Structure formats: C-alpha cells, structure tokens
Coordinates of N, CA and C in Angstrom, one line a residue:
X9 N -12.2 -17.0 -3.6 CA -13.3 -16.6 -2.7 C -14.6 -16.4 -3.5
X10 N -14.5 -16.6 -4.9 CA -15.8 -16.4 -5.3 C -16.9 -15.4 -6.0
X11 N -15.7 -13.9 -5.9 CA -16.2 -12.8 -6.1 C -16.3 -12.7 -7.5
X12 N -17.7 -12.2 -7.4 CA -18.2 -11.6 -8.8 C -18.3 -10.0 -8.7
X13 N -18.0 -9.5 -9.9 CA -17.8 -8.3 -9.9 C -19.0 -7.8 -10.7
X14 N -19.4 -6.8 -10.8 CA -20.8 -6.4 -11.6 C -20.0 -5.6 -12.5
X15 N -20.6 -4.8 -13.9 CA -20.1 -4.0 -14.8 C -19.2 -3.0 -14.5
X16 N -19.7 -1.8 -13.5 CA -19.4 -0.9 -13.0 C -17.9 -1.2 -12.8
X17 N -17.8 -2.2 -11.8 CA -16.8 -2.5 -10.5 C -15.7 -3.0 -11.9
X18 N -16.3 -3.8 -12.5 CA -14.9 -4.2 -13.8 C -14.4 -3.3 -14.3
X19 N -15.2 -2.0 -14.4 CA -14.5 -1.0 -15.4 C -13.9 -0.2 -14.8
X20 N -14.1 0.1 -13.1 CA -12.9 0.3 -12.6 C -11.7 -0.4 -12.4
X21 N -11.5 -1.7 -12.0 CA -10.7 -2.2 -12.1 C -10.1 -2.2 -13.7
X22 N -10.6 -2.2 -14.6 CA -9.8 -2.0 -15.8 C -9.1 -0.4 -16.0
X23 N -9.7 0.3 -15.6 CA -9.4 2.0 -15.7 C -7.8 2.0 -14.5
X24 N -8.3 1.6 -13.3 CA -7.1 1.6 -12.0 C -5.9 0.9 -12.9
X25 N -6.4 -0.3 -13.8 CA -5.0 -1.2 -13.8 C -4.2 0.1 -15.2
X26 N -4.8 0.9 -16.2 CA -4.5 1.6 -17.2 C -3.7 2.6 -16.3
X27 N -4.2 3.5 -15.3 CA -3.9 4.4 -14.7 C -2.2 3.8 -13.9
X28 N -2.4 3.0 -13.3 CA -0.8 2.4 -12.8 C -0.4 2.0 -14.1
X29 N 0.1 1.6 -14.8 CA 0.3 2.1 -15.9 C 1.1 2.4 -16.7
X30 N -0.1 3.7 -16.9 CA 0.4 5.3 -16.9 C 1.2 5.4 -16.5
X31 N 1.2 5.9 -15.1 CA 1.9 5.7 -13.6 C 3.6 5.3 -14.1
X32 N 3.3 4.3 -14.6 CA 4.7 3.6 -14.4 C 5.5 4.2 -15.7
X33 N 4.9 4.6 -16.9 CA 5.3 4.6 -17.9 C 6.1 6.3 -17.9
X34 N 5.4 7.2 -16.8 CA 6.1 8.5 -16.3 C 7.0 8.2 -15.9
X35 N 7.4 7.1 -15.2 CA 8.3 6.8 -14.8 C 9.7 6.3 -15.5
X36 N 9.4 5.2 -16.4 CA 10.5 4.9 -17.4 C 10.7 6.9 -18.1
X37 N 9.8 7.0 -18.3 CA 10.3 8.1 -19.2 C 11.3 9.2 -18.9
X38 N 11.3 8.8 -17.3 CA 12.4 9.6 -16.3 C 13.6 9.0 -16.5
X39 N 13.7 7.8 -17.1 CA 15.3 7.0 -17.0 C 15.1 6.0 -16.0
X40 N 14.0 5.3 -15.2 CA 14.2 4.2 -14.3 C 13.9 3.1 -15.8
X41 N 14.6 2.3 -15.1 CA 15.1 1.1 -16.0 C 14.3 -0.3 -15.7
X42 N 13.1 -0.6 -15.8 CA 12.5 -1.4 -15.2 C 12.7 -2.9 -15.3
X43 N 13.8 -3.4 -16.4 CA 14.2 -4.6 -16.5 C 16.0 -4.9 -15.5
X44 N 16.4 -3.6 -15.2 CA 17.7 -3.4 -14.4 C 17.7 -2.7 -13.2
X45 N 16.3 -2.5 -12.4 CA 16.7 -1.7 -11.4 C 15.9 -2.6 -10.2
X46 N 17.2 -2.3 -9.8 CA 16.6 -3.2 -7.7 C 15.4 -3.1 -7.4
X47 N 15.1 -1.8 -7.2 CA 14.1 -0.9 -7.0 C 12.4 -1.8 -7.4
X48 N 12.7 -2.4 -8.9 CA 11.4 -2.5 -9.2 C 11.7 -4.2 -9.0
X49 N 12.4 -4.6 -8.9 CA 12.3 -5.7 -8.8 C 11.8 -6.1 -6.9
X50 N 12.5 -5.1 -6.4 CA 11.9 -4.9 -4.9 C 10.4 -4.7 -4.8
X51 N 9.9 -3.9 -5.8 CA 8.9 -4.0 -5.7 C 7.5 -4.9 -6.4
X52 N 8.2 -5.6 -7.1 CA 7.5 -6.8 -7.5 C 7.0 -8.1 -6.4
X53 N 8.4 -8.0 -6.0 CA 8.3 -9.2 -4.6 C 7.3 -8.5 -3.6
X54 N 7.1 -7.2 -3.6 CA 6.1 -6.5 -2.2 C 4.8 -6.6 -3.5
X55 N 4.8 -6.6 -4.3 CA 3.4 -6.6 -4.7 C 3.0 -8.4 -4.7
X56 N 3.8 -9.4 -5.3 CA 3.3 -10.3 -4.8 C 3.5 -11.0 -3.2
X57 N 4.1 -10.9 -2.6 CA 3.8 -10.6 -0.8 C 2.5 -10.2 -0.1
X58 N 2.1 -8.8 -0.7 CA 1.0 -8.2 -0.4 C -0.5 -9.4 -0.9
X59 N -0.2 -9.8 -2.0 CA -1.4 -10.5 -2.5 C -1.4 -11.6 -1.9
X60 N -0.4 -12.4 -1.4 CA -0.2 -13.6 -0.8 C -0.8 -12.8 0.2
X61 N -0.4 -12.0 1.1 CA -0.7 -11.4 2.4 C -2.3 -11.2 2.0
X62 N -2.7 -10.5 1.6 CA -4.3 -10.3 1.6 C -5.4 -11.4 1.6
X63 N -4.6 -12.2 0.6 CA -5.4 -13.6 0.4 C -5.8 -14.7 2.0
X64 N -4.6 -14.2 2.8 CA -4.3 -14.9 4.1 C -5.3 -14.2 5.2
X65 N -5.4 -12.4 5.1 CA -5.8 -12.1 5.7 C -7.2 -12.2 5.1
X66 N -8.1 -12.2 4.1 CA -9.5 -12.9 3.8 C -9.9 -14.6 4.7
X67 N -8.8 -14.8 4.4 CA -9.7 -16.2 5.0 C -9.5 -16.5 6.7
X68 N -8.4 -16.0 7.2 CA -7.9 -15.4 8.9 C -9.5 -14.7 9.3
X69 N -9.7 -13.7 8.3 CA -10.7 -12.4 9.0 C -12.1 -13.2 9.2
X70 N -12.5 -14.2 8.8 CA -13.7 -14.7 8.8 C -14.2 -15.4 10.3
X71 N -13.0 -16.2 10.9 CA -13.0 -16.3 11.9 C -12.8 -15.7 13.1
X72 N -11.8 -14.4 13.2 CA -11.3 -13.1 14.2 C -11.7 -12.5 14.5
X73 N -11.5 -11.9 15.2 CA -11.8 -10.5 15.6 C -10.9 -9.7 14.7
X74 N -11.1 -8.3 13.9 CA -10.1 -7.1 12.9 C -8.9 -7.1 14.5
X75 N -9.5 -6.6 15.5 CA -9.0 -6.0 16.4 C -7.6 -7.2 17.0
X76 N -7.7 -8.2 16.7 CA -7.0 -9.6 17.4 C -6.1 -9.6 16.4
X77 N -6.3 -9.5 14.8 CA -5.4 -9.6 14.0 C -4.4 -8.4 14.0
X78 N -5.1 -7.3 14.4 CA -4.3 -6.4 14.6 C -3.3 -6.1 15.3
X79 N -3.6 -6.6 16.4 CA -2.9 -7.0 17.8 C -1.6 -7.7 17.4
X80 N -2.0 -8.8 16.8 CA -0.6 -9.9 16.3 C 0.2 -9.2 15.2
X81 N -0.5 -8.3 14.0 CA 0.3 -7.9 13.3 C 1.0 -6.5 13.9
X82 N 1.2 -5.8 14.3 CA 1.9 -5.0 15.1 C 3.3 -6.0 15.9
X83 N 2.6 -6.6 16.7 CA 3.5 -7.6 17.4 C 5.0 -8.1 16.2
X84 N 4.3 -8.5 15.3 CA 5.0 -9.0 13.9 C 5.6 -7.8 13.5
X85 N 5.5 -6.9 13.1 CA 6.0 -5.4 12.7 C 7.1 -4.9 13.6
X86 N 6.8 -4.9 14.9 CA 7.8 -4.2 16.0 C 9.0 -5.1 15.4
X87 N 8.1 -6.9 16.0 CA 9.9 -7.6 15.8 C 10.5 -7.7 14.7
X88 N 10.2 -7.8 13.2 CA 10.9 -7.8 11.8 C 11.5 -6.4 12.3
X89 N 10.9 -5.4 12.0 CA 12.2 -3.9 11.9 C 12.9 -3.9 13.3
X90 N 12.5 -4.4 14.4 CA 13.3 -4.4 15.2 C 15.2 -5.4 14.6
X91 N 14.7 -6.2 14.7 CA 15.6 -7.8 14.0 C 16.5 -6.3 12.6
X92 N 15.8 -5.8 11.6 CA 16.2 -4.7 10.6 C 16.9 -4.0 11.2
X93 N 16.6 -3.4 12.7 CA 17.8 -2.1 13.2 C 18.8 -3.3 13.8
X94 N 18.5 -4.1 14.4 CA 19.9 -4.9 14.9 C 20.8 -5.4 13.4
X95 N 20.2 -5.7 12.6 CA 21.3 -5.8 11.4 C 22.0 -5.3 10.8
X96 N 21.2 -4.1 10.6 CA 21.7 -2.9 9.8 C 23.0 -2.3 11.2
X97 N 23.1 -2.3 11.9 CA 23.4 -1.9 13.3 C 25.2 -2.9 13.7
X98 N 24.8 -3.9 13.3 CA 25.5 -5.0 13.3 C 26.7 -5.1 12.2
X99 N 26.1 -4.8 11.0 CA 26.7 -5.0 9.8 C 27.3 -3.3 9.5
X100 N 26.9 -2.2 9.9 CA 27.7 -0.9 10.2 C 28.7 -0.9 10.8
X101 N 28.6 -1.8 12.2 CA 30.0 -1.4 12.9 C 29.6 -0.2 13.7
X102 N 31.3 0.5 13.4 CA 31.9 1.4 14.3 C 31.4 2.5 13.8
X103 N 30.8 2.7 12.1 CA 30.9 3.4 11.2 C 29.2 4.1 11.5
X104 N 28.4 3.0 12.3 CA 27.0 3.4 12.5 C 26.6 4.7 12.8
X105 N 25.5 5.7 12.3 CA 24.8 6.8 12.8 C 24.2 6.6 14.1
X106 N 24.1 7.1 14.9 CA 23.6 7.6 16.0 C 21.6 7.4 15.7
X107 N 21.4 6.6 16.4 CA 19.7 6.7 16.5 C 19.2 8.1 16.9
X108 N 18.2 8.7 15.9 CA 17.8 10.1 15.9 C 16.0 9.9 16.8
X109 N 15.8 9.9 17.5 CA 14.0 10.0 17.6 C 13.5 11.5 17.3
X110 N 12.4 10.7 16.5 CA 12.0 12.2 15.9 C 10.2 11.4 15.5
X111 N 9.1 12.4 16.2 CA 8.0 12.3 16.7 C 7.5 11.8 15.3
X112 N 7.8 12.4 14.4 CA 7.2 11.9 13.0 C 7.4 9.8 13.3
X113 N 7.7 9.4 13.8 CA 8.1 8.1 14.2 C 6.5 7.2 14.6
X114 N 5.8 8.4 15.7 CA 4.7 8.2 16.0 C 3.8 8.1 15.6
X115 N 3.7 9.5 14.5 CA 2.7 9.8 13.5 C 2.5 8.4 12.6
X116 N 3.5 8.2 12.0 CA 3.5 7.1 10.8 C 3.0 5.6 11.8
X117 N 3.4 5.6 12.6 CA 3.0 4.4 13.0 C 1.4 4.4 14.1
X118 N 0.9 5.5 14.1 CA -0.9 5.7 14.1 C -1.2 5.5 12.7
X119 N -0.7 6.2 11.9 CA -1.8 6.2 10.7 C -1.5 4.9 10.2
X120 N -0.2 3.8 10.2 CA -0.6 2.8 9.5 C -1.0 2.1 10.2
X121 N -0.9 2.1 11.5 CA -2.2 1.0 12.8 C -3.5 1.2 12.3
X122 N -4.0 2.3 12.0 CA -4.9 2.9 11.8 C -5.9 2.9 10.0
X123 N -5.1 2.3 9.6 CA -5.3 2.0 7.7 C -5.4 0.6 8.0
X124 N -4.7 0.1 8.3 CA -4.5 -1.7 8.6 C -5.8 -1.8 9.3
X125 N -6.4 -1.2 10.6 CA -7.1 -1.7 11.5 C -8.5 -1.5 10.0
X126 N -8.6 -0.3 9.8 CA -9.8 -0.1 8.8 C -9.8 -1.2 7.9
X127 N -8.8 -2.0 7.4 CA -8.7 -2.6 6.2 C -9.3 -3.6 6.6
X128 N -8.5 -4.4 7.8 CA -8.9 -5.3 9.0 C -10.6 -5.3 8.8
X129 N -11.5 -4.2 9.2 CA -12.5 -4.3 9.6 C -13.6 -4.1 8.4
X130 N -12.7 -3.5 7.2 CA -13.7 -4.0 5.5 C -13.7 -5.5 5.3
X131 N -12.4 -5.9 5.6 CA -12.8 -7.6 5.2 C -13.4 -8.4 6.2
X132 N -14.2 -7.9 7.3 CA -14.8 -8.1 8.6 C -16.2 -8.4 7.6
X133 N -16.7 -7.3 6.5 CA -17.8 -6.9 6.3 C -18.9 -7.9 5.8
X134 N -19.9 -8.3 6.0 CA -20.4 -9.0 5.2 C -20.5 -8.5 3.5
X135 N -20.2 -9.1 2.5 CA -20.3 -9.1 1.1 C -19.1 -8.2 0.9
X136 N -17.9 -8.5 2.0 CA -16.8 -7.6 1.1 C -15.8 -8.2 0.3
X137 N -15.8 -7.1 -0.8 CA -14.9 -8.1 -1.8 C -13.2 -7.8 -2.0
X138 N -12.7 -8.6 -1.8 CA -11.1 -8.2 -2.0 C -10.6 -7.9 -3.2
X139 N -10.6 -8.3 -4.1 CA -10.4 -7.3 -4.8 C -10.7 -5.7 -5.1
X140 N -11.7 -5.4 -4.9 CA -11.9 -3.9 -4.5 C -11.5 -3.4 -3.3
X141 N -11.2 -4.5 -2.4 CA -10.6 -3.4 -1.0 C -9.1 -3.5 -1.8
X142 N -8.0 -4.4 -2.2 CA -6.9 -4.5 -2.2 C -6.8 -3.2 -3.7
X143 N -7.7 -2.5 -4.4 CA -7.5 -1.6 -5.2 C -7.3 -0.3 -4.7
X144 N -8.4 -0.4 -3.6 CA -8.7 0.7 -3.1 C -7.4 1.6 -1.9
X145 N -6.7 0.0 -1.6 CA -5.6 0.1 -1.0 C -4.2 0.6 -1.6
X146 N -4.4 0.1 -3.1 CA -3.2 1.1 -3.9 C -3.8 2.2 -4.3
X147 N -4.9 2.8 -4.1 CA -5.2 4.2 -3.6 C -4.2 5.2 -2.7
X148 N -3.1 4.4 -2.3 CA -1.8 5.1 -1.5 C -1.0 5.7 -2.8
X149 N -1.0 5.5 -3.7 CA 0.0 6.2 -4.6 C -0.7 7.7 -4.4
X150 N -1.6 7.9 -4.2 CA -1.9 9.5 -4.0 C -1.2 10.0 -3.0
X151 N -1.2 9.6 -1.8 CA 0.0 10.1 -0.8 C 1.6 10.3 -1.4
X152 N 1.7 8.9 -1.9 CA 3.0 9.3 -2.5 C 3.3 10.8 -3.8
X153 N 2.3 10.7 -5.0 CA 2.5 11.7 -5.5 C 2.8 13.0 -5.2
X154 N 1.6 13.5 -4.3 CA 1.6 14.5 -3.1 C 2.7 14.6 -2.9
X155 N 2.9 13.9 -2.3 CA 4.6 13.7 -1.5 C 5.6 14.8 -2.4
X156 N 5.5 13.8 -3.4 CA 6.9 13.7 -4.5 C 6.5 14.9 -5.2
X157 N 5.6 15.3 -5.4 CA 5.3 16.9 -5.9 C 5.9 18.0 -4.9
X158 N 5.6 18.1 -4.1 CA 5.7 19.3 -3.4 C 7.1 18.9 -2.2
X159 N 7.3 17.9 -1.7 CA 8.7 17.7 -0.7 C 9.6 17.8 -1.8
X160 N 9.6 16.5 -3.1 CA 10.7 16.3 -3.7 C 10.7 17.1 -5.2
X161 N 10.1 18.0 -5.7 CA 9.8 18.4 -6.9 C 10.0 17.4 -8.1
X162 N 9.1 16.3 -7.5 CA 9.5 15.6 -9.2 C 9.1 16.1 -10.6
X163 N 9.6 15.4 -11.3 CA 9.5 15.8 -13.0 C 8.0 15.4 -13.3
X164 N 7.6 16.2 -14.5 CA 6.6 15.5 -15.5 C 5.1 15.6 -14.5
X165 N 4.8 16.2 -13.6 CA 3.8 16.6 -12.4 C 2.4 16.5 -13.3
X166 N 2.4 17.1 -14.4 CA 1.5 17.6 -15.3 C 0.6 16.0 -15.5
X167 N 1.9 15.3 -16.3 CA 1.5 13.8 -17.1 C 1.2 13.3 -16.1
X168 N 1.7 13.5 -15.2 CA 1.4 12.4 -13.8 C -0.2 12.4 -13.3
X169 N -0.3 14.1 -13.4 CA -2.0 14.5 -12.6 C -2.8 13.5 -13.7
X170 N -2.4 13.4 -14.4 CA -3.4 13.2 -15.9 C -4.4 11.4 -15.2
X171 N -2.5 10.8 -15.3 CA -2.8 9.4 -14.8 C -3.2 9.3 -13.4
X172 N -3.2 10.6 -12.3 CA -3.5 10.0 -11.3 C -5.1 10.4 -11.3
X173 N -5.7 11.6 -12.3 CA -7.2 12.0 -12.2 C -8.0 10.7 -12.7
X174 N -7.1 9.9 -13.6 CA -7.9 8.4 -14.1 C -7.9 7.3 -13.1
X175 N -6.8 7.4 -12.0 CA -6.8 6.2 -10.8 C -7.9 6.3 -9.9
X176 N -8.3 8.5 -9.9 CA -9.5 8.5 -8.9 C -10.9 8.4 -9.7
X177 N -10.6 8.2 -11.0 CA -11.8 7.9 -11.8 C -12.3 6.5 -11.3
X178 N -11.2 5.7 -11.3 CA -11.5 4.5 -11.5 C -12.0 3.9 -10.1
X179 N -11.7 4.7 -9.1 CA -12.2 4.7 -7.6 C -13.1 5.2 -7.4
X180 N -14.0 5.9 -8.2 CA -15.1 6.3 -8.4 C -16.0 5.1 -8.7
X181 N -15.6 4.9 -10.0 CA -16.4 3.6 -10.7 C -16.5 2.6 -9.4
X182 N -15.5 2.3 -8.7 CA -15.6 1.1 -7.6 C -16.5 1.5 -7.0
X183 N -16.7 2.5 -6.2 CA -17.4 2.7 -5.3 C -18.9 2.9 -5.7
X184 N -19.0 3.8 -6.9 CA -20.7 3.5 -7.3 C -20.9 1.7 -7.7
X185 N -20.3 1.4 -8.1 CA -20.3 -0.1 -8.7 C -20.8 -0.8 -7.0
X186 N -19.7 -0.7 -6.1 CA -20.3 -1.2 -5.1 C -21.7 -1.1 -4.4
X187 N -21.9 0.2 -4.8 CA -23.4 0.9 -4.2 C -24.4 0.5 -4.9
X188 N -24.4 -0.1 -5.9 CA -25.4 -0.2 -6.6 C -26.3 -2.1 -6.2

C-alpha cells in the first residue's frame, strides 16, 4: 500500500516488536516450549491469518462502507463457531456437556463487534496506515495480562510489567509519530 513511516512511528514499531519479545521470552522462561508446543504453533497460523486478513480488509475498506463489512463479518463469525459447536457436539457424542448460557456471552460479543467496527472505520480514514493500526491492535495483550495477573495469578508479573510498560511506550511513540 505504500506506507511510509516517519522517525517517530519506526521507533515505535521497533520498541512494540522488542516488547513482544520480551513478552514471549517470560514466557519460555515459564517452561512453554516454543519449538514443541501446539499452542504456539496455533498461534503462528492466527498471526499469519490475521495479516492475510488485514491486508484484505485494507483494500475491501476503500470501496465499503466499515458498517457493510461489518455486517458480513459477523454473518461469517456466527456461521464458523456455529459449524465449531456442531462439531465439537458431533464428535462428543453421548459424552457431551450440556450448553451453559451465561450473559458474559453477550458482553464479549459487543466488545468485539465493537473493536472490529472501530478498526473497520480507522482503515475507512483518509491517510491511515496499517501498519500502525494492525500494532495498535496487538495492543490486546494488555487485556490479556490484566487478565492473567489477577483471575489466573501468573508467574514473573514483575518482568512482565517491565515488557508490557515498553509495549505502551512504544504506543506512545505511534501515536505522537502519527500526530506530528
């Protein structure tokens, strides 16, 4: 697409990519096994998915409406996890849990209509750049930390704040970088 990045905006993206990382290197240090574990190999395929995905949604957004793409990807969303519970459902058997509804169900599915629609309507923007929105988007590891601090008491909290006060540094740099 063309984007040029100014000083600023580079040095956050170099600070963000040190900070994940970091990030990740708390992690080995826990015993996750990054050349043997499903887990990261699952998550390699979602990070290049996601980039495939964003690239598609840059050049879609130019012509759309945020609100029309939104529309269809929800649509897309219902049926994949739908198709997910009939399989998982399927391949259980007799052995299956009982479907629980529970309102948190709702919650999660406003706030990510609701992050998607916003993301939707940055790359609407004139002069927006994807690489800084798709950074700004792994800006979600703060939710997760959160999370994992206080529901799950993970390990090493301390090293972690370290690498996550350099991820918001580096979100800082984006954003003056962009302002300028």
């Amino acid at each position: 697409f063309g984007e040029n990045l100014n000083i600023w905006q580079w040095a956050g993206v170099a600070l963000a990519l040190l900070a994940l990382t970091l990030l990740s290197m708390s992690s080995k240090q826990e015993g996750i096994s990054f050349a043997h574990s499903k887990g990261v190999a699952a998550m390699v395929v979602s990070i290049l998915a996601g980039v495939a995905s964003a690239l598609y949604d840059k050049a879609i957004v130019v012509n759309m409406d945020p609100l029309f793409i939104q529309s269809w990807a929800n649509l897309y969303i219902t049926i994949i996890l739908a198709i997910c519970v009939l399989v998982k459902a399927l391949h259980d058997g007799a052995q299956r849990e009982r479907f629980h509804w529970d309102w948190l169900l709702v919650g999660i599915a406003i706030f990510i209509t609701g992050a998607d629609a916003l993301y939707f309507f940055a790359l609407k923007q004139e002069g927006a750049l994807l690489s800084i929105i798709s950074l700004i988007r792994r800006c979600s590891v703060v939710v997760t930390f959160v999370l994992g601090a206080i529901v799950f008491k993970e390990n090493k909290i301390k090293e972690k704040s370290i690498d996550l006060a350099i991820l918001l540094a580096a979100m800082g740099l984006l954003l003056y970088g962009s302002s300028i």
